[in-house]
Amino acid sequence: MANDVTLRQLRYFAAAARTGRFSMAATDEHVSQSAVTNAVLALEAQLGVRLFDRHPHGVTLTPEGHNFHRRTQDILDSLDDAIREPGFQSYALRGSVRIAASYTVLGYFLPDLLARFRRRYPDVTLDLMDMDRPDIEAAVASGDVELGIALLSNVEKRDRFAHQVLVRSRRQLWTASGHPLLKASAPSLADIARYPYILLEVDEGERSMLGYWRTHGLTPDIALRTRSMEALRGLVAHGFGVTVLSDMVYRPWSLEGRKIEAVPITDAVPPMEAGLLWHPRAAMAKPAAAFRQFMMVACGV
């Protein structure tokens, strides 16, 4: 059965999982929507499981789909590393890199990338520190860390630093299954404002959220503030409120196994940007430069 699975099918499946829409996956892969649909259907037939739940507004991974997506991403990442491998000299690099990163990127963006970097540079030690965004900026400016990884969308006056956006993650509405807002293919912020809102406060969540709400002249009906992502998932999944968060942190299930739906929003909502910060004038040691280059290549920038 495994011999019947092609890399093209895996790429199309991964694109559908990333975008939540077969049409968007087709656009990203420069193929027809039917090519993506047929690839997913073929995979489901070969594996004997359903990989996606289909909805009017898109698709979400099933539990089996999540497991398969994790393994698929490992395969595609390993292939990408092999193709981009500059030569065996990379493995001779030794030293350490001082890196500061914030809550969201540490929990939802960095782990896989750090593991891939360690496989490529086994003799480079990653000295990783957990910091809030203002502390990351101060540490980079003072030279206490060589690289910061943070939500660049929250950084004011980015030109104080050398920086590189690594990922732009769209923000969508999260609701419980069966919520009235799901009747619209793409609800507006005005629609969302009619329901209790669960606010995630980590990584300056309130500041960034209120920014785009105010742009549209609206204010959400905040019912609860929390610093716990799992508490937020549980409350949303049980129908106590809705929220707007990025695809980077989206998971379709609460800890209790209840479904969380993610749907696009009609109004223009800025994506969450995560990326690198470094001192614009400080000399960068080879291990730090290698890590910076690896991150940019791995993220396709």
Coordinates of C-alpha atoms in Angstrom, one line a residue:
M1 CA 0.0 0.0 0.0
A2 CA 2.8 2.4 0.9
N3 CA 4.3 2.0 -2.6
D4 CA 1.1 3.5 -4.0
V5 CA 1.5 6.8 -2.0
T6 CA 3.2 9.5 -4.0
L7 CA 5.1 12.6 -2.8
R8 CA 2.7 14.7 -4.8
Q9 CA -0.3 13.3 -2.8
L10 CA 1.6 14.1 0.4
R11 CA 2.3 17.6 -0.7
Y12 CA -1.3 18.3 -1.7
F13 CA -2.6 16.7 1.5
A14 CA -0.2 18.9 3.6
A15 CA -1.3 22.0 1.7
A16 CA -4.9 21.2 2.4
A17 CA -4.2 20.7 6.1
R18 CA -2.2 24.0 6.2
T19 CA -4.9 26.1 4.4
G20 CA -8.1 24.4 5.5
R21 CA -9.4 24.6 2.0
F22 CA -8.9 22.4 -1.1
S23 CA -9.3 25.5 -3.3
M24 CA -6.5 27.4 -1.4
A25 CA -4.3 24.3 -1.4
A26 CA -4.7 24.1 -5.2
T27 CA -3.7 27.8 -5.5
D28 CA -0.6 27.3 -3.3
E29 CA 0.4 24.2 -5.3
H30 CA -0.5 25.7 -8.7
V31 CA -2.8 22.9 -9.7
S32 CA -6.5 22.4 -10.1
Q33 CA -8.8 21.9 -7.1
S34 CA -9.8 18.5 -8.5
A35 CA -6.1 17.5 -8.3
V36 CA -6.0 18.2 -4.6
T37 CA -9.4 16.6 -4.0
N38 CA -8.4 13.4 -5.9
A39 CA -5.1 13.2 -4.1
V40 CA -6.8 13.4 -0.7
L41 CA -9.5 10.9 -1.7
A42 CA -6.8 8.5 -3.0
L43 CA -4.9 8.8 0.3
E44 CA -8.1 8.1 2.3
A45 CA -8.8 5.1 0.2
Q46 CA -5.3 3.7 0.6
L47 CA -5.1 4.4 4.3
G48 CA -8.7 3.3 5.0
V49 CA -9.4 6.3 7.2
R50 CA -11.0 9.7 6.8
L51 CA -8.3 12.4 6.9
F52 CA -10.6 15.5 6.8
D53 CA -14.0 16.5 8.0
R54 CA -15.7 18.4 5.2
H55 CA -17.6 21.6 6.1
P56 CA -19.3 24.3 4.0
H57 CA -16.5 26.7 4.9
G58 CA -13.6 24.3 4.4
V59 CA -12.0 21.2 5.9
T60 CA -10.5 20.3 9.2
L61 CA -8.2 17.3 10.1
T62 CA -9.7 14.3 11.9
P63 CA -7.7 12.8 14.7
E64 CA -6.3 10.2 12.2
G65 CA -5.6 13.1 9.8
H66 CA -3.6 14.9 12.5
N67 CA -1.5 11.8 13.1
F68 CA -0.9 11.3 9.4
H69 CA -0.2 15.0 8.9
R70 CA 2.5 15.0 11.6
R71 CA 4.2 12.0 9.9
T72 CA 3.7 13.5 6.4
Q73 CA 5.4 16.8 7.5
D74 CA 8.4 14.8 8.9
I75 CA 8.8 13.2 5.5
L76 CA 8.5 16.4 3.5
D77 CA 10.8 18.3 5.9
S78 CA 13.4 15.5 5.7
L79 CA 13.3 15.5 1.9
D80 CA 13.6 19.3 1.9
D81 CA 16.6 19.2 4.2
A82 CA 18.2 16.6 2.0
I83 CA 17.7 18.6 -1.2
R84 CA 18.9 21.8 0.4
E85 CA 21.9 20.2 2.2
P86 CA 24.9 22.4 1.3
G87 CA 27.5 19.7 2.1
F88 CA 29.0 17.6 4.8
Q89 CA 31.0 20.6 6.1
S90 CA 27.8 21.8 7.8
Y91 CA 28.2 19.0 10.3
A92 CA 31.6 20.2 11.4
L93 CA 30.2 23.5 12.8
R94 CA 30.6 23.7 16.6
G95 CA 29.7 26.3 19.2
S96 CA 26.5 27.7 20.7
V97 CA 23.7 30.1 19.8
R98 CA 22.0 32.3 22.4
I99 CA 18.3 32.6 21.4
A100 CA 15.3 34.3 23.1
A101 CA 11.8 33.3 22.1
S102 CA 8.3 34.1 23.3
Y103 CA 5.4 31.9 24.5
T104 CA 3.6 31.4 21.2
V105 CA 6.7 30.7 19.0
L106 CA 8.1 28.4 21.7
G107 CA 5.0 26.3 22.0
Y108 CA 3.6 26.3 18.4
F109 CA 6.3 27.2 15.9
L110 CA 9.9 26.4 17.1
P111 CA 10.0 22.8 18.4
D112 CA 10.1 21.0 15.0
L113 CA 12.5 23.6 13.5
L114 CA 14.8 23.2 16.5
A115 CA 14.8 19.5 16.1
R116 CA 15.7 19.8 12.4
F117 CA 18.5 22.2 13.1
R118 CA 19.9 19.9 15.7
R119 CA 19.9 17.0 13.3
R120 CA 21.9 19.1 10.8
Y121 CA 24.2 20.7 13.3
P122 CA 24.6 18.1 16.1
D123 CA 27.6 19.9 17.7
V124 CA 25.9 23.3 18.0
T125 CA 24.3 24.0 21.4
L126 CA 21.1 26.0 21.4
D127 CA 21.0 28.2 24.5
L128 CA 17.2 28.9 24.5
M129 CA 15.5 31.4 26.8
D130 CA 11.8 32.1 27.3
M131 CA 11.0 35.8 27.4
D132 CA 8.2 38.3 26.7
R133 CA 8.6 40.4 23.5
P134 CA 9.8 43.6 25.2
D135 CA 12.5 41.6 27.1
I136 CA 13.5 39.9 23.8
E137 CA 14.0 43.3 22.2
A138 CA 16.0 44.5 25.2
A139 CA 18.2 41.4 25.2
V140 CA 18.9 41.7 21.4
A141 CA 19.7 45.4 21.7
S142 CA 22.1 44.8 24.6
G143 CA 23.8 41.8 23.0
D144 CA 22.7 39.4 25.7
V145 CA 21.2 37.2 23.0
E146 CA 22.2 36.8 19.4
L147 CA 18.8 36.2 18.0
G148 CA 15.2 36.8 19.1
I149 CA 12.2 35.0 17.8
A150 CA 9.0 36.7 18.5
L151 CA 5.7 37.9 17.1
L152 CA 7.0 40.7 14.8
S153 CA 3.4 41.9 14.3
N154 CA 3.7 43.2 17.9
V155 CA 7.1 44.9 17.5
E156 CA 6.9 48.7 17.3
K157 CA 9.6 50.5 15.2
R158 CA 11.0 47.3 13.7
D159 CA 13.6 49.3 11.9
R160 CA 15.5 49.5 15.2
F161 CA 16.5 45.9 14.5
A162 CA 17.5 43.7 11.6
H163 CA 14.6 41.4 11.2
Q164 CA 13.0 38.8 9.0
V165 CA 9.4 37.6 8.9
L166 CA 9.4 33.7 8.9
V167 CA 5.7 33.0 8.8
R168 CA 2.4 34.9 8.4
S169 CA -0.4 33.0 10.0
R170 CA -4.0 34.0 9.2
R171 CA -6.4 34.8 12.0
Q172 CA -9.8 33.0 12.0
L173 CA -12.9 32.7 14.2
W174 CA -13.0 29.7 16.5
T175 CA -16.3 28.4 17.7
A176 CA -18.0 25.3 19.1
S177 CA -19.6 22.9 16.6
G178 CA -23.2 24.0 15.8
H179 CA -22.6 27.6 16.8
P180 CA -25.0 30.1 15.1
L181 CA -22.0 31.9 13.5
L182 CA -21.3 28.9 11.4
K183 CA -24.4 29.4 9.4
A184 CA -22.5 32.2 7.5
S185 CA -19.6 31.1 5.3
A186 CA -17.6 34.0 6.5
P187 CA -19.0 36.0 9.5
S188 CA -18.0 39.6 10.1
L189 CA -16.5 41.2 13.2
A190 CA -19.9 42.8 13.7
D191 CA -21.5 39.3 13.8
I192 CA -18.9 38.1 16.2
A193 CA -19.4 41.1 18.5
R194 CA -22.9 39.8 19.3
Y195 CA -21.5 36.8 21.2
P196 CA -19.3 36.4 24.3
Y197 CA -15.6 36.6 23.5
I198 CA -12.8 34.6 25.2
L199 CA -9.6 36.6 25.2
L200 CA -6.2 35.0 25.2
E201 CA -3.8 37.4 27.0
V202 CA -0.4 35.7 26.3
D203 CA 2.0 37.4 23.8
E204 CA 0.1 40.7 24.1
G205 CA -3.1 39.1 22.8
E206 CA -5.4 41.9 24.1
R207 CA -3.3 44.7 22.5
S208 CA -3.1 43.1 19.1
M209 CA -6.7 42.0 19.1
L210 CA -8.1 45.3 20.1
G211 CA -6.0 47.0 17.4
Y212 CA -7.8 45.4 14.5
W213 CA -11.2 45.5 16.2
R214 CA -10.8 49.3 16.7
T215 CA -9.8 49.7 13.0
H216 CA -13.3 48.5 12.2
G217 CA -15.0 50.7 14.8
L218 CA -16.0 47.7 16.9
T219 CA -15.4 46.2 20.4
P220 CA -15.8 42.5 21.3
D221 CA -18.0 41.5 24.2
I222 CA -15.1 40.1 26.4
A223 CA -16.6 37.5 28.7
L224 CA -13.3 36.1 30.1
R225 CA -9.6 36.7 29.9
T226 CA -7.2 33.8 30.3
R227 CA -3.5 33.1 29.9
S228 CA -4.2 29.4 29.4
M229 CA -4.6 28.1 25.8
E230 CA -6.1 24.9 27.0
A231 CA -8.7 26.7 29.1
L232 CA -9.6 28.8 26.1
R233 CA -10.0 25.7 23.9
G234 CA -12.2 24.1 26.5
L235 CA -14.4 27.1 26.9
V236 CA -14.8 27.7 23.2
A237 CA -15.5 24.0 22.5
H238 CA -18.2 23.9 25.2
G239 CA -19.9 27.0 23.7
F240 CA -19.1 29.5 26.5
G241 CA -17.7 32.0 24.0
V242 CA -15.9 32.5 20.7
T243 CA -12.4 33.8 19.9
V244 CA -10.3 35.0 17.0
L245 CA -6.8 33.4 16.8
S246 CA -4.2 32.4 14.3
D247 CA -3.9 29.1 12.5
M248 CA -0.5 28.6 14.1
V249 CA -2.1 27.8 17.4
Y250 CA -5.3 26.2 16.1
R251 CA -6.1 22.6 17.1
P252 CA -9.5 21.1 16.3
W253 CA -10.1 19.5 19.6
S254 CA -10.2 20.5 23.3
L255 CA -8.6 18.3 25.9
E256 CA -12.0 16.8 26.5
G257 CA -12.3 15.8 22.9
R258 CA -14.8 18.4 21.9
K259 CA -14.6 19.8 18.4
I260 CA -13.5 23.4 17.7
E261 CA -14.4 24.9 14.3
A262 CA -12.2 27.6 12.6
V263 CA -13.8 29.8 9.9
P264 CA -12.6 32.8 7.9
I265 CA -13.7 36.3 8.7
T266 CA -15.2 38.7 6.1
D267 CA -13.4 41.8 7.5
A268 CA -9.7 42.4 6.8
V269 CA -7.9 41.0 9.9
P270 CA -4.1 41.2 9.8
P271 CA -2.2 37.9 10.0
M272 CA 0.0 37.1 12.9
E273 CA 3.7 37.4 11.9
A274 CA 6.5 35.5 13.6
G275 CA 10.1 36.0 12.8
L276 CA 13.7 36.8 13.7
L277 CA 15.3 39.8 15.3
W278 CA 19.0 40.6 15.6
H279 CA 21.3 43.5 16.3
P280 CA 21.8 45.4 13.0
R281 CA 25.5 46.2 13.7
A282 CA 26.8 43.5 16.0
A283 CA 29.1 40.8 14.5
M284 CA 27.3 37.4 14.4
A285 CA 29.2 34.2 15.2
K286 CA 29.1 31.4 12.7
P287 CA 26.7 29.2 14.7
A288 CA 24.2 32.0 15.1
A289 CA 24.5 32.9 11.4
A290 CA 24.0 29.3 10.5
F291 CA 20.8 29.2 12.7
R292 CA 19.5 32.3 11.1
Q293 CA 20.1 31.0 7.6
F294 CA 18.6 27.6 8.5
M295 CA 15.4 29.3 9.8
M296 CA 15.0 31.4 6.7
V297 CA 15.6 28.5 4.3
A298 CA 13.3 26.1 6.3
C299 CA 10.5 28.7 6.3
G300 CA 10.9 29.4 2.6
V301 CA 12.0 33.1 2.8

